[in-house]
Amino acid sequence: MVNVFYEEAGAFKVGNVLADNTTSLQIEAAHGKRSKIKAASVLLRFENPPIHGFMQQAQEIAAGVDVNFLWECCEENREFSGQELANDYFGRTPNPAETAAILILLSQNPIYFHKRGVGRFKAAPPEILKAALASREKKRMAEEKQAGYVQQLTSFELPETFQPILDDLLYHPDKNTIEWKALEAACDATRLSAPKLLEQCGAIPSSHDYHFNQFLHEHFPEGISTDSLPADVHRMDPDNLPEAGVKAFSIDDATTTEIDDAFSVTPLSFGSFRIGIHIATPALGVAPDSLLDKMAAKRLSTVYLPGRKITMLPESIIQHFTLGETHRRPVLSLYLEVADDFTVTRTFSRIETIEVSTNLRLDTLEQQFNEVTLRENLTNYPFAQELRLLWNFSCKMEKTRGKDQEANSEKTDYSFVINQDRVAIYERRRGAPIDKVVSELMIFANAEWGKQLAEAGFAGIYRSQGNGKVKMSLSPAPHQGLGVAQYAWSSSPMRRYVDLINQRQLIALVSGHPPPYTRENDTLLITMRDFEMAYATYAEFQRGMERYWCLRWLLQENISTSGAVVIKENIVKLDRMPLVVRVPSLPDLAPGTLITLGISQVDLIDRSLGASFLGKYEG
């Protein structure tokens, strides 16, 4: 019986020929399987030995052949068949198993032997072989090194060479490197994510810094330092501007350094009075297309997170324009002349300077100016009369906007105080008198200045809301959520680039100069598009870091159970903090139901925790 040794799909096989159809063969393998093969794939035909044990014999012979010596047996620059080389190597006519062994070696060593067709080869030139062998050795050493890294990592030991490239591995890995391939293999073996595995290896000493640096690598790849900016780019002479001649005060959180706004109240005749809304003017010192402007246009907004912030403008610029106590600062002022029934009779704007008398801070002011002190007419605190007037005016404005029935007092805001890596979380009811005063004055200013820009035909960036959707555009449109005909952010030019753009337009309008931007200017469209994306990204990052500090507080206080309220389905919000979690074990409960949760497995890297339903409780 004729047997054949052939190659199929890169594998060598042997079988008995059942039928020879010239271009194809019907064969039967040693284990009895029958198949059809192409005649062109046959490398060797033989009658003996039988096919049982043939492949094993050929492999054993191949294992004893020195590939380097086999290559030396080849003539340079000449094609040959496997049969010819077998004759030369053995010095005689080889048996079928020996020929098959040589063919196997030729095919399995493409570095030494270049294939030229079925069963035909050519020896690699010496220089090419030398380079290929060096490359193979390099690969072998790399695989050996990678295996060593994997062994260390799976033992939760950080390889020494990983230390200088940790940021790359965590935030923007090159997936072709040995280190990443080893880390990926170790992650598969341990069933841990790369950050979790590196944390267990001691490579992430601060979970907070891991999240913060991840944000910086993605959105501030060039870093957040402003040291390279010119120090004198913001210089200007406020003596060229008139003095306002008002007694102004600001209202801000205790940690605020970018004090954008201040207020004043001046009595007029017959019970009327004048309200001044004074906005800091970095637009007077940050010129369009300057280095400072380009930096601000790239950042677009101050980034807030518990315990720190990344300011839109450098600290030196902020200190030059912030409305701090007893410093004379340039401002864009909007004045409202208000009748004794709190109706606005006239508005006008000025570019001038003011000296803020006092920076009122919310944590102190809320104890003095609240529903109780208003009801009891208490006035034993700074600017009590002015604040009462502004409160009455704000109530009138809120009613004018049709928003006086909204239940803002039911909502809660949270503030985080970080002190030496410990966190305190404070609840603050939204809609307190001081909140209403500040928000109503800002809404009025942004709506009024948006109106002035529109009426003058000056381009501006507006925010509108219709059918519940907020969007930005270059055309004024109603903001249904606020109840105003148009709304242009202009009151925080040190914190938001959109406000800085609008302030430049307003300053040009007030001073009688041509506007820096027209509707055809690409800057406005680019700024509007980029700002929306950046603002959403920064807000998401802030929420993520607030979640992180909530989890830190749970660990810090060793909390194992917590109250919570059902939001919907299996999603709940924990008491005393803005932490929303999913509870798989939660039964079908109505939104608003108060429950008790068991807390476990708080993970600061994944910003997750295990929560289990323990029962309902009555509030």
Coordinates of C-alpha atoms in Angstrom, one line a residue:
M1 CA 0.0 0.0 0.0
V2 CA 1.3 3.5 -0.9
N3 CA 1.6 5.9 1.9
V4 CA 2.0 9.7 1.7
F5 CA 3.6 12.3 3.9
Y6 CA 2.0 15.7 3.3
E7 CA 1.5 19.2 4.6
E8 CA -2.0 20.6 5.4
A9 CA -2.7 24.0 7.0
G10 CA 0.9 24.2 8.3
A11 CA 0.8 20.8 9.9
F12 CA 2.6 17.6 8.7
K13 CA 0.5 14.4 8.4
V14 CA 0.7 10.9 7.1
G15 CA -1.8 8.5 5.6
N16 CA -2.6 5.5 3.4
V17 CA -3.6 6.2 -0.2
L18 CA -7.1 4.7 -1.0
A19 CA -7.5 6.3 -4.4
D20 CA -5.3 8.5 -6.6
N21 CA -7.2 10.8 -8.8
T22 CA -4.1 12.5 -10.2
T23 CA -4.8 16.0 -8.8
S24 CA -6.3 14.7 -5.6
L25 CA -6.0 11.7 -3.3
Q26 CA -8.4 9.9 -1.0
I27 CA -6.4 8.9 2.1
E28 CA -7.0 7.2 5.4
A29 CA -5.2 8.3 8.6
A30 CA -3.7 6.0 11.1
H31 CA -6.8 6.5 13.4
G32 CA -9.1 5.6 10.5
K33 CA -10.4 9.0 9.4
R34 CA -10.7 9.4 5.7
S35 CA -10.3 12.6 3.8
K36 CA -9.5 14.2 0.5
I37 CA -6.2 16.1 -0.1
K38 CA -4.6 17.9 -3.0
A39 CA -1.9 16.0 -4.8
A40 CA 0.3 19.1 -4.7
S41 CA 0.5 19.0 -0.9
V42 CA 2.2 15.6 -0.9
L43 CA 5.9 15.8 0.1
L44 CA 6.8 12.2 0.1
R45 CA 5.4 8.9 -1.2
F46 CA 6.5 5.6 0.4
E47 CA 5.5 2.0 1.0
N48 CA 7.4 1.2 4.1
P49 CA 7.5 1.7 7.0
P50 CA 3.8 1.6 7.9
I51 CA 2.2 4.8 8.9
H52 CA 1.6 3.8 12.6
G53 CA 4.4 5.4 14.5
F54 CA 5.9 7.1 11.4
M55 CA 5.4 10.7 12.7
Q56 CA 6.9 9.9 16.1
Q57 CA 9.9 8.3 14.4
A58 CA 10.4 11.3 12.1
Q59 CA 10.1 13.7 15.1
E60 CA 12.7 11.8 17.1
I61 CA 15.1 11.9 14.1
A62 CA 14.5 15.6 13.7
A63 CA 15.2 16.3 17.3
G64 CA 18.7 14.8 16.9
V65 CA 19.6 17.0 13.9
D66 CA 21.7 20.2 14.5
V67 CA 20.0 22.9 12.6
N68 CA 23.1 25.0 12.3
F69 CA 25.0 22.1 10.8
L70 CA 22.1 21.4 8.5
W71 CA 22.2 25.0 7.3
E72 CA 26.0 24.7 6.6
C73 CA 25.2 21.7 4.4
C74 CA 23.3 24.0 2.1
E75 CA 24.9 25.6 -0.9
E76 CA 24.5 29.4 -0.8
N77 CA 22.1 31.1 -3.3
R78 CA 20.7 27.8 -4.6
E79 CA 17.2 26.3 -4.2
F80 CA 16.9 22.7 -3.2
S81 CA 14.3 20.2 -2.2
G82 CA 14.0 18.5 1.1
Q83 CA 14.9 15.2 -0.5
E84 CA 18.1 16.7 -1.9
L85 CA 19.2 18.1 1.4
A86 CA 18.4 14.8 3.2
N87 CA 20.7 13.1 0.7
D88 CA 23.5 15.6 1.4
Y89 CA 23.0 15.5 5.1
F90 CA 23.0 11.7 5.6
G91 CA 25.5 11.0 2.8
R92 CA 23.2 8.3 1.4
T93 CA 19.7 7.7 0.2
P94 CA 17.7 8.4 3.4
N95 CA 14.7 6.3 4.5
P96 CA 11.3 7.9 4.4
A97 CA 11.3 8.8 8.1
E98 CA 14.7 10.5 7.7
T99 CA 13.5 12.5 4.7
A100 CA 10.4 13.5 6.6
A101 CA 12.5 14.6 9.5
I102 CA 14.6 16.9 7.3
L103 CA 11.4 18.4 5.7
I104 CA 10.0 19.0 9.2
L105 CA 13.2 20.8 10.3
L106 CA 13.2 22.9 7.1
S107 CA 9.6 24.0 7.6
Q108 CA 10.0 24.7 11.3
N109 CA 13.1 26.8 11.0
P110 CA 12.2 29.7 8.6
I111 CA 15.0 31.8 10.1
Y112 CA 17.5 29.3 8.5
F113 CA 15.6 28.2 5.5
H114 CA 13.4 30.3 3.3
K115 CA 10.5 28.5 1.7
R116 CA 10.3 28.7 -2.1
G117 CA 7.4 26.3 -2.8
V118 CA 6.0 23.0 -1.7
G119 CA 9.0 21.0 -0.4
R120 CA 11.5 23.5 -1.8
F121 CA 13.8 25.9 0.2
K122 CA 16.7 28.2 0.0
A123 CA 19.3 28.8 2.8
A124 CA 19.1 32.2 4.5
P125 CA 22.1 34.4 3.6
P126 CA 24.6 34.6 6.5
E127 CA 24.0 38.3 7.3
I128 CA 20.2 37.8 7.3
L129 CA 20.5 34.7 9.4
K130 CA 22.8 36.6 11.9
A131 CA 20.2 39.4 12.2
A132 CA 17.3 37.0 12.6
L133 CA 19.1 35.0 15.3
A134 CA 19.9 38.2 17.2
S135 CA 16.2 39.2 16.9
R136 CA 15.1 35.8 18.1
E137 CA 17.5 36.0 21.1
K138 CA 16.2 39.4 21.9
K139 CA 12.6 38.2 21.8
R140 CA 13.6 35.2 24.0
M141 CA 15.2 37.4 26.6
A142 CA 12.1 39.7 26.5
E143 CA 9.8 36.8 27.0
E144 CA 12.0 35.6 29.9
K145 CA 12.0 39.1 31.4
Q146 CA 8.2 39.4 30.9
A147 CA 7.7 36.0 32.6
G148 CA 9.8 37.3 35.6
Y149 CA 7.7 40.4 35.8
V150 CA 4.5 38.4 35.7
Q151 CA 5.8 36.2 38.6
Q152 CA 6.6 39.3 40.7
L153 CA 3.3 41.0 40.0
T154 CA 1.2 37.9 40.8
S155 CA 3.1 37.8 44.1
F156 CA 2.1 41.4 44.6
E157 CA 5.7 42.6 44.3
L158 CA 6.4 45.7 42.1
P159 CA 9.3 45.1 39.7
E160 CA 11.9 47.8 40.2
T161 CA 11.8 48.9 36.5
F162 CA 8.1 49.7 36.9
Q163 CA 8.6 52.6 39.3
P164 CA 9.7 55.2 36.7
I165 CA 6.9 54.4 34.3
L166 CA 4.0 54.0 36.8
D167 CA 2.1 57.0 35.4
D168 CA 2.4 55.7 31.9
L169 CA 1.1 52.2 32.9
L170 CA -1.8 53.8 34.9
Y171 CA -3.0 56.5 32.5
H172 CA -1.7 56.1 29.0
P173 CA 0.0 52.7 28.6
D174 CA 2.0 51.7 25.5
K175 CA 0.5 48.3 25.0
N176 CA 3.5 47.1 23.0
T177 CA 5.9 47.3 25.9
I178 CA 7.1 44.3 27.9
E179 CA 5.9 46.0 31.1
W180 CA 2.3 46.4 29.9
K181 CA 2.1 42.9 28.5
A182 CA 3.4 41.6 31.8
L183 CA 0.9 43.7 33.7
E184 CA -1.9 42.6 31.5
A185 CA -1.0 38.9 31.9
A186 CA -0.8 39.4 35.7
C187 CA -4.2 41.1 35.7
D188 CA -5.7 38.1 33.9
A189 CA -4.0 35.7 36.3
T190 CA -5.2 37.6 39.5
R191 CA -8.5 38.8 38.0
L192 CA -7.7 42.3 39.1
S193 CA -7.7 45.6 37.1
A194 CA -4.4 47.2 36.5
P195 CA -4.9 50.0 39.1
K196 CA -6.1 47.4 41.7
L197 CA -3.1 45.1 41.1
L198 CA -0.6 48.0 41.2
E199 CA -2.3 49.2 44.4
Q200 CA -1.7 45.8 46.0
C201 CA 1.9 46.0 44.9
G202 CA 2.2 49.2 46.8
A203 CA 2.5 51.4 43.7
I204 CA -0.4 53.7 44.5
P205 CA 0.3 55.2 47.9
S206 CA -2.6 57.7 47.6
S207 CA -5.9 56.7 46.1
H208 CA -6.8 60.4 46.0
D209 CA -3.7 61.3 43.9
Y210 CA -4.4 58.4 41.6
H211 CA -7.8 59.9 40.7
F212 CA -6.5 63.5 40.5
N213 CA -3.5 62.6 38.4
Q214 CA -5.7 60.5 36.1
F215 CA -7.8 63.6 35.4
L216 CA -4.7 65.8 34.9
H217 CA -3.1 63.3 32.4
E218 CA -6.3 63.3 30.4
H219 CA -7.3 67.0 30.5
F220 CA -4.1 68.8 31.5
P221 CA -1.3 66.8 29.9
E222 CA 1.0 69.9 30.0
G223 CA 0.5 70.3 33.7
I224 CA -1.3 73.0 35.7
S225 CA 1.7 75.3 36.5
T226 CA 1.5 78.9 35.3
D227 CA 5.1 79.8 36.1
S228 CA 6.0 80.2 32.5
L229 CA 3.5 83.0 31.9
P230 CA 4.8 86.6 31.9
A231 CA 4.4 88.2 35.4
D232 CA 3.6 91.7 34.2
V233 CA 1.0 90.9 31.5
H234 CA -1.8 92.0 33.8
R235 CA -0.5 95.4 34.8
M236 CA -3.0 98.3 34.5
D237 CA -3.5 101.6 36.1
P238 CA -6.9 101.9 38.0
D239 CA -6.3 105.6 38.5
N240 CA -7.6 106.2 34.9
L241 CA -11.0 105.0 36.1
P242 CA -13.6 106.9 38.2
E243 CA -14.2 105.8 41.7
A244 CA -17.7 104.4 42.5
G245 CA -18.1 106.2 45.8
V246 CA -20.2 103.4 47.3
K247 CA -19.8 101.2 50.3
A248 CA -19.6 97.7 48.8
F249 CA -19.5 94.2 50.3
S250 CA -19.1 90.7 48.9
I251 CA -20.8 87.4 49.9
D252 CA -18.8 84.2 49.4
D253 CA -17.8 80.9 50.9
A254 CA -15.0 81.0 53.4
T255 CA -12.6 79.3 50.9
T256 CA -13.3 81.6 47.9
T257 CA -10.4 83.5 46.5
E258 CA -11.9 84.4 43.1
I259 CA -14.3 87.0 44.5
D260 CA -16.0 88.0 41.2
D261 CA -18.9 90.1 42.6
A262 CA -19.8 92.6 45.2
F263 CA -22.9 94.6 46.0
S264 CA -23.8 98.1 47.3
V265 CA -27.1 99.8 48.3
T266 CA -27.4 103.6 48.2
P267 CA -30.5 105.4 49.5
L268 CA -32.2 107.8 47.1
S269 CA -35.1 110.2 47.6
F270 CA -38.7 109.2 48.5
G271 CA -37.8 105.8 49.8
S272 CA -36.1 104.7 46.6
F273 CA -32.6 103.3 46.5
R274 CA -29.9 102.2 44.0
I275 CA -28.5 98.7 44.0
G276 CA -25.0 98.3 42.6
I277 CA -23.9 94.9 41.2
H278 CA -20.1 95.1 40.8
I279 CA -18.2 92.5 38.8
A280 CA -14.4 92.1 38.8
T281 CA -12.9 92.9 35.3
P282 CA -10.1 90.6 34.3
A283 CA -11.1 91.5 30.7
L284 CA -9.3 94.8 31.3
G285 CA -6.0 93.0 31.9
V286 CA -6.3 89.8 29.9
A287 CA -6.0 90.8 26.3
P288 CA -7.6 88.6 23.5
D289 CA -5.0 86.2 22.0
S290 CA -2.4 87.0 24.7
L291 CA -0.6 84.1 26.5
L292 CA -3.0 84.5 29.4
D293 CA -6.0 84.5 27.2
K294 CA -4.8 81.3 25.4
M295 CA -4.3 79.6 28.7
A296 CA -7.8 80.6 29.9
A297 CA -9.3 79.6 26.6
K298 CA -7.7 76.1 27.0
R299 CA -8.9 75.7 30.6
L300 CA -12.3 77.4 30.0
S301 CA -13.4 77.2 33.6
T302 CA -12.0 76.8 37.1
V303 CA -12.1 73.1 38.1
Y304 CA -13.5 72.4 41.6
L305 CA -13.1 69.4 43.8
P306 CA -13.2 68.9 47.6
G307 CA -10.1 70.4 49.2
R308 CA -8.6 72.1 46.1
K309 CA -9.3 73.7 42.7
I310 CA -7.5 74.3 39.4
T311 CA -8.1 78.0 38.6
M312 CA -8.8 79.2 35.1
L313 CA -6.5 82.1 35.6
P314 CA -3.1 82.2 37.4
E315 CA -3.2 83.1 41.1
S316 CA -1.2 86.3 40.4
I317 CA -4.0 87.5 38.0
I318 CA -6.7 86.5 40.5
Q319 CA -5.1 88.5 43.3
H320 CA -4.8 91.5 41.0
F321 CA -8.6 91.5 40.2
T322 CA -10.3 89.7 43.0
L323 CA -12.6 92.0 45.1
G324 CA -10.8 91.6 48.4
E325 CA -11.3 93.8 51.4
T326 CA -9.8 97.3 51.4
H327 CA -8.3 97.0 47.9
R328 CA -9.3 99.3 45.1
R329 CA -10.2 97.2 42.1
P330 CA -11.6 97.9 38.6
V331 CA -15.2 96.7 38.1
L332 CA -18.0 96.6 35.6
S333 CA -21.0 97.9 37.6
L334 CA -24.7 97.4 36.8
Y335 CA -26.8 99.9 38.7
L336 CA -30.5 99.4 39.4
E337 CA -32.6 102.3 40.5
V338 CA -35.4 100.8 42.6
A339 CA -38.7 102.4 43.7
D340 CA -40.0 102.0 47.3
D341 CA -42.2 99.1 46.0
F342 CA -39.1 97.4 44.8
T343 CA -39.8 98.0 41.1
V344 CA -36.8 98.6 38.9
T345 CA -37.2 102.1 37.2
R346 CA -33.8 102.4 35.5
T347 CA -30.6 100.5 34.9
F348 CA -27.2 101.7 33.6
S349 CA -23.7 100.3 33.5
R350 CA -20.3 101.9 34.3
I351 CA -16.6 100.9 34.2
E352 CA -15.1 102.2 37.5
T353 CA -13.2 101.2 40.6
I354 CA -14.5 100.3 44.0
E355 CA -13.0 99.5 47.4
V356 CA -14.9 96.6 49.0
S357 CA -15.5 97.4 52.6
T358 CA -16.1 93.8 53.8
N359 CA -15.9 90.3 52.5
L360 CA -18.8 88.6 54.2
R361 CA -18.5 84.9 54.6
L362 CA -21.4 82.5 54.3
D363 CA -20.6 80.4 57.4
T364 CA -20.8 83.5 59.6
L365 CA -23.5 85.4 57.7
E366 CA -26.0 82.5 57.7
Q367 CA -26.0 82.6 61.5
Q368 CA -26.9 86.3 61.3
F369 CA -29.1 86.7 58.2
N370 CA -31.8 84.1 58.1
E371 CA -35.5 83.6 58.3
V372 CA -35.5 84.1 62.1
T373 CA -33.5 87.4 62.1
L374 CA -35.7 88.7 59.2
R375 CA -38.9 87.8 61.0
E376 CA -37.7 89.3 64.3
N377 CA -36.2 92.3 62.5
L378 CA -32.8 91.8 64.1
T379 CA -30.1 94.2 62.7
N380 CA -27.1 93.6 65.0
Y381 CA -24.8 92.4 62.2
P382 CA -22.9 94.1 59.3
F383 CA -24.9 95.4 56.4
A384 CA -28.2 94.3 58.0
Q385 CA -30.3 97.1 56.5
E386 CA -28.7 96.6 53.1
L387 CA -29.3 92.9 53.2
R388 CA -32.9 93.4 54.3
L389 CA -33.5 95.7 51.3
L390 CA -31.9 93.2 49.0
W391 CA -34.0 90.4 50.4
N392 CA -37.2 92.3 49.8
F393 CA -36.0 93.2 46.3
S394 CA -35.0 89.5 45.6
C395 CA -38.5 88.3 46.7
K396 CA -40.0 90.8 44.2
M397 CA -37.7 89.7 41.4
E398 CA -38.4 86.0 42.1
K399 CA -42.1 86.7 41.9
T400 CA -41.7 88.7 38.7
R401 CA -39.9 85.7 37.2
G402 CA -42.8 83.4 38.3
K403 CA -40.5 81.3 40.5
D404 CA -41.7 82.2 43.9
Q405 CA -43.6 79.0 44.4
E406 CA -40.7 76.7 43.7
A407 CA -39.7 74.6 46.7
N408 CA -35.9 75.2 46.7
S409 CA -35.8 75.0 50.5
E410 CA -36.4 71.3 50.2
K411 CA -33.1 70.7 48.4
T412 CA -29.8 70.2 50.1
D413 CA -26.3 71.2 49.1
Y414 CA -23.1 69.7 50.6
S415 CA -19.8 71.2 51.4
F416 CA -16.6 69.2 52.0
V417 CA -13.8 70.4 54.4
I418 CA -10.5 68.5 54.1
N419 CA -8.1 68.9 57.0
Q420 CA -4.9 66.8 57.1
D421 CA -6.5 64.1 55.0
R422 CA -9.6 63.9 57.2
V423 CA -13.0 64.9 55.7
A424 CA -16.0 66.6 57.2
I425 CA -19.2 66.8 55.2
Y426 CA -21.7 69.5 55.9
E427 CA -25.3 69.7 54.8
R428 CA -26.7 73.1 53.7
R429 CA -30.3 73.8 52.9
R430 CA -30.7 75.4 49.5
G431 CA -32.9 78.5 49.3
A432 CA -31.8 80.3 52.5
P433 CA -32.3 84.1 52.4
I434 CA -28.6 84.7 51.6
D435 CA -28.9 82.2 48.7
K436 CA -31.9 84.0 47.3
V437 CA -30.2 87.4 47.5
V438 CA -27.1 86.4 45.7
S439 CA -28.9 84.2 43.0
E440 CA -31.5 86.8 42.2
L441 CA -29.0 89.6 41.8
M442 CA -26.9 87.4 39.5
I443 CA -29.9 86.4 37.5
F444 CA -30.9 90.0 37.1
A445 CA -27.4 91.1 36.0
N446 CA -26.9 88.2 33.5
A447 CA -30.4 88.7 32.0
E448 CA -30.0 92.5 31.9
W449 CA -26.6 92.5 30.4
G450 CA -27.7 89.9 27.9
K451 CA -30.5 92.2 26.9
Q452 CA -28.2 95.2 26.5
L453 CA -25.9 93.2 24.2
A454 CA -28.8 92.0 22.1
E455 CA -30.4 95.5 21.8
A456 CA -27.0 97.0 20.8
G457 CA -26.5 94.3 18.2
F458 CA -23.4 93.0 19.9
A459 CA -22.6 89.3 19.7
G460 CA -22.8 87.4 23.0
I461 CA -22.9 83.8 24.3
Y462 CA -26.3 83.0 25.7
R463 CA -27.8 80.2 27.7
S464 CA -31.4 79.2 27.1
Q465 CA -33.8 76.5 28.2
G466 CA -36.8 75.1 26.3
N467 CA -38.7 71.9 27.0
G468 CA -36.3 71.2 29.9
K469 CA -33.1 71.2 27.7
V470 CA -30.4 73.8 28.4
K471 CA -28.2 74.9 25.5
M472 CA -25.8 77.6 24.6
S473 CA -26.1 79.8 21.4
L474 CA -25.1 83.1 20.0
S475 CA -28.7 84.3 19.8
P476 CA -30.8 85.4 22.8
A477 CA -33.7 83.1 23.6
P478 CA -35.9 82.6 26.7
H479 CA -34.6 80.6 29.6
Q480 CA -37.7 78.9 30.9
G481 CA -36.1 77.5 34.0
L482 CA -35.1 80.9 35.2
G483 CA -38.2 82.7 33.8
V484 CA -36.2 85.4 31.9
A485 CA -36.3 86.5 28.2
Q486 CA -32.5 86.0 27.7
Y487 CA -29.6 85.0 29.9
A488 CA -25.9 85.6 29.2
W489 CA -23.3 84.5 31.8
S490 CA -21.3 87.6 32.6
S491 CA -20.9 87.5 36.4
S492 CA -17.9 85.2 36.9
P493 CA -15.2 86.3 34.5
M494 CA -12.4 84.9 36.6
R495 CA -14.0 81.5 36.8
R496 CA -15.6 80.9 33.4
Y497 CA -14.2 81.8 30.0
V498 CA -17.7 82.4 28.5
D499 CA -18.2 85.2 31.1
L500 CA -14.8 86.7 30.2
I501 CA -15.8 86.8 26.5
N502 CA -19.2 88.4 27.3
Q503 CA -17.4 90.9 29.7
R504 CA -15.2 92.0 26.8
Q505 CA -18.3 92.7 24.7
L506 CA -20.0 94.6 27.6
I507 CA -16.9 96.7 28.3
A508 CA -16.8 97.7 24.6
L509 CA -20.5 98.5 24.7
V510 CA -20.2 100.6 27.9
S511 CA -17.1 102.5 26.7
G512 CA -18.4 103.1 23.2
H513 CA -15.9 101.0 21.4
P514 CA -16.4 98.4 18.6
P515 CA -16.9 94.9 20.0
P516 CA -13.9 92.6 20.0
Y517 CA -16.1 89.7 18.6
T518 CA -18.7 89.6 15.9
R519 CA -21.1 86.8 15.1
E520 CA -19.0 85.9 12.2
N521 CA -16.0 85.4 14.5
D522 CA -15.0 81.8 14.9
T523 CA -13.8 82.4 18.4
L524 CA -17.4 82.6 19.8
L525 CA -18.5 79.4 18.2
I526 CA -15.3 77.5 19.2
T527 CA -15.5 78.9 22.7
M528 CA -19.2 77.9 23.1
R529 CA -18.6 74.4 21.8
D530 CA -15.4 73.7 23.8
F531 CA -16.9 75.3 27.0
E532 CA -19.9 73.0 27.0
M533 CA -17.7 69.9 26.7
A534 CA -15.2 71.1 29.3
Y535 CA -17.9 72.3 31.8
A536 CA -19.6 68.9 31.6
T537 CA -16.3 67.1 32.0
Y538 CA -15.3 69.2 35.0
A539 CA -18.7 68.7 36.7
E540 CA -18.4 64.9 36.2
F541 CA -14.9 65.0 37.8
Q542 CA -16.2 67.0 40.7
R543 CA -19.0 64.5 41.3
G544 CA -16.5 61.7 41.1
M545 CA -14.2 63.3 43.7
E546 CA -17.1 64.1 46.0
R547 CA -18.1 60.4 45.8
Y548 CA -14.5 59.5 46.6
W549 CA -14.6 61.7 49.8
C550 CA -17.9 60.3 50.8
L551 CA -16.4 56.8 50.7
R552 CA -13.4 58.1 52.6
W553 CA -15.8 59.4 55.3
L554 CA -17.4 56.0 55.6
L555 CA -14.0 54.4 56.2
Q556 CA -12.9 57.2 58.4
E557 CA -15.9 57.0 60.7
N558 CA -16.0 53.2 60.5
I559 CA -19.6 53.2 59.3
S560 CA -21.2 49.8 58.9
T561 CA -24.8 50.9 58.6
S562 CA -26.5 54.0 57.2
G563 CA -29.8 55.4 56.6
A564 CA -30.8 56.1 53.0
V565 CA -33.7 57.1 50.8
V566 CA -35.0 55.2 47.7
I567 CA -34.6 57.2 44.5
K568 CA -35.9 54.7 42.0
E569 CA -35.8 50.9 41.5
N570 CA -32.6 49.7 43.3
I571 CA -30.9 53.1 43.4
V572 CA -30.7 54.9 46.8
K573 CA -29.0 58.0 48.3
L574 CA -27.3 57.7 51.7
D575 CA -28.1 60.1 54.5
R576 CA -25.9 63.2 55.2
M577 CA -24.0 63.0 52.0
P578 CA -24.4 63.2 48.2
L579 CA -23.6 59.5 47.7
V580 CA -25.9 57.5 45.4
V581 CA -25.4 53.7 45.2
R582 CA -27.1 50.7 43.7
V583 CA -28.5 48.1 46.1
P584 CA -29.1 44.7 44.4
S585 CA -30.9 43.3 47.4
L586 CA -33.4 46.2 47.6
P587 CA -37.0 45.0 47.4
D588 CA -39.6 46.8 45.3
L589 CA -40.1 50.0 47.3
A590 CA -41.6 53.4 46.4
P591 CA -39.4 56.3 45.8
G592 CA -38.9 58.3 49.0
T593 CA -39.0 55.2 51.2
L594 CA -36.5 55.5 54.1
I595 CA -34.4 52.4 54.6
T596 CA -31.3 51.2 56.5
L597 CA -28.3 49.8 54.6
G598 CA -25.5 47.6 55.5
I599 CA -22.1 49.0 54.3
S600 CA -19.2 46.8 53.3
Q601 CA -16.3 46.5 50.9
V602 CA -15.5 50.2 50.4
D603 CA -13.1 50.5 47.5
L604 CA -11.4 53.8 47.0
I605 CA -9.7 52.9 43.7
D606 CA -13.0 51.8 42.0
R607 CA -15.0 54.3 44.1
S608 CA -17.5 51.6 44.9
L609 CA -19.0 49.9 48.0
G610 CA -21.1 47.0 48.8
A611 CA -24.6 47.9 50.1
S612 CA -27.3 45.6 51.4
F613 CA -30.9 46.2 52.4
L614 CA -31.5 45.8 56.2
G615 CA -35.0 47.1 56.5
K616 CA -37.3 50.1 56.4
Y617 CA -37.5 52.8 59.0
E618 CA -39.8 55.8 59.8
G619 CA -38.2 59.2 59.5

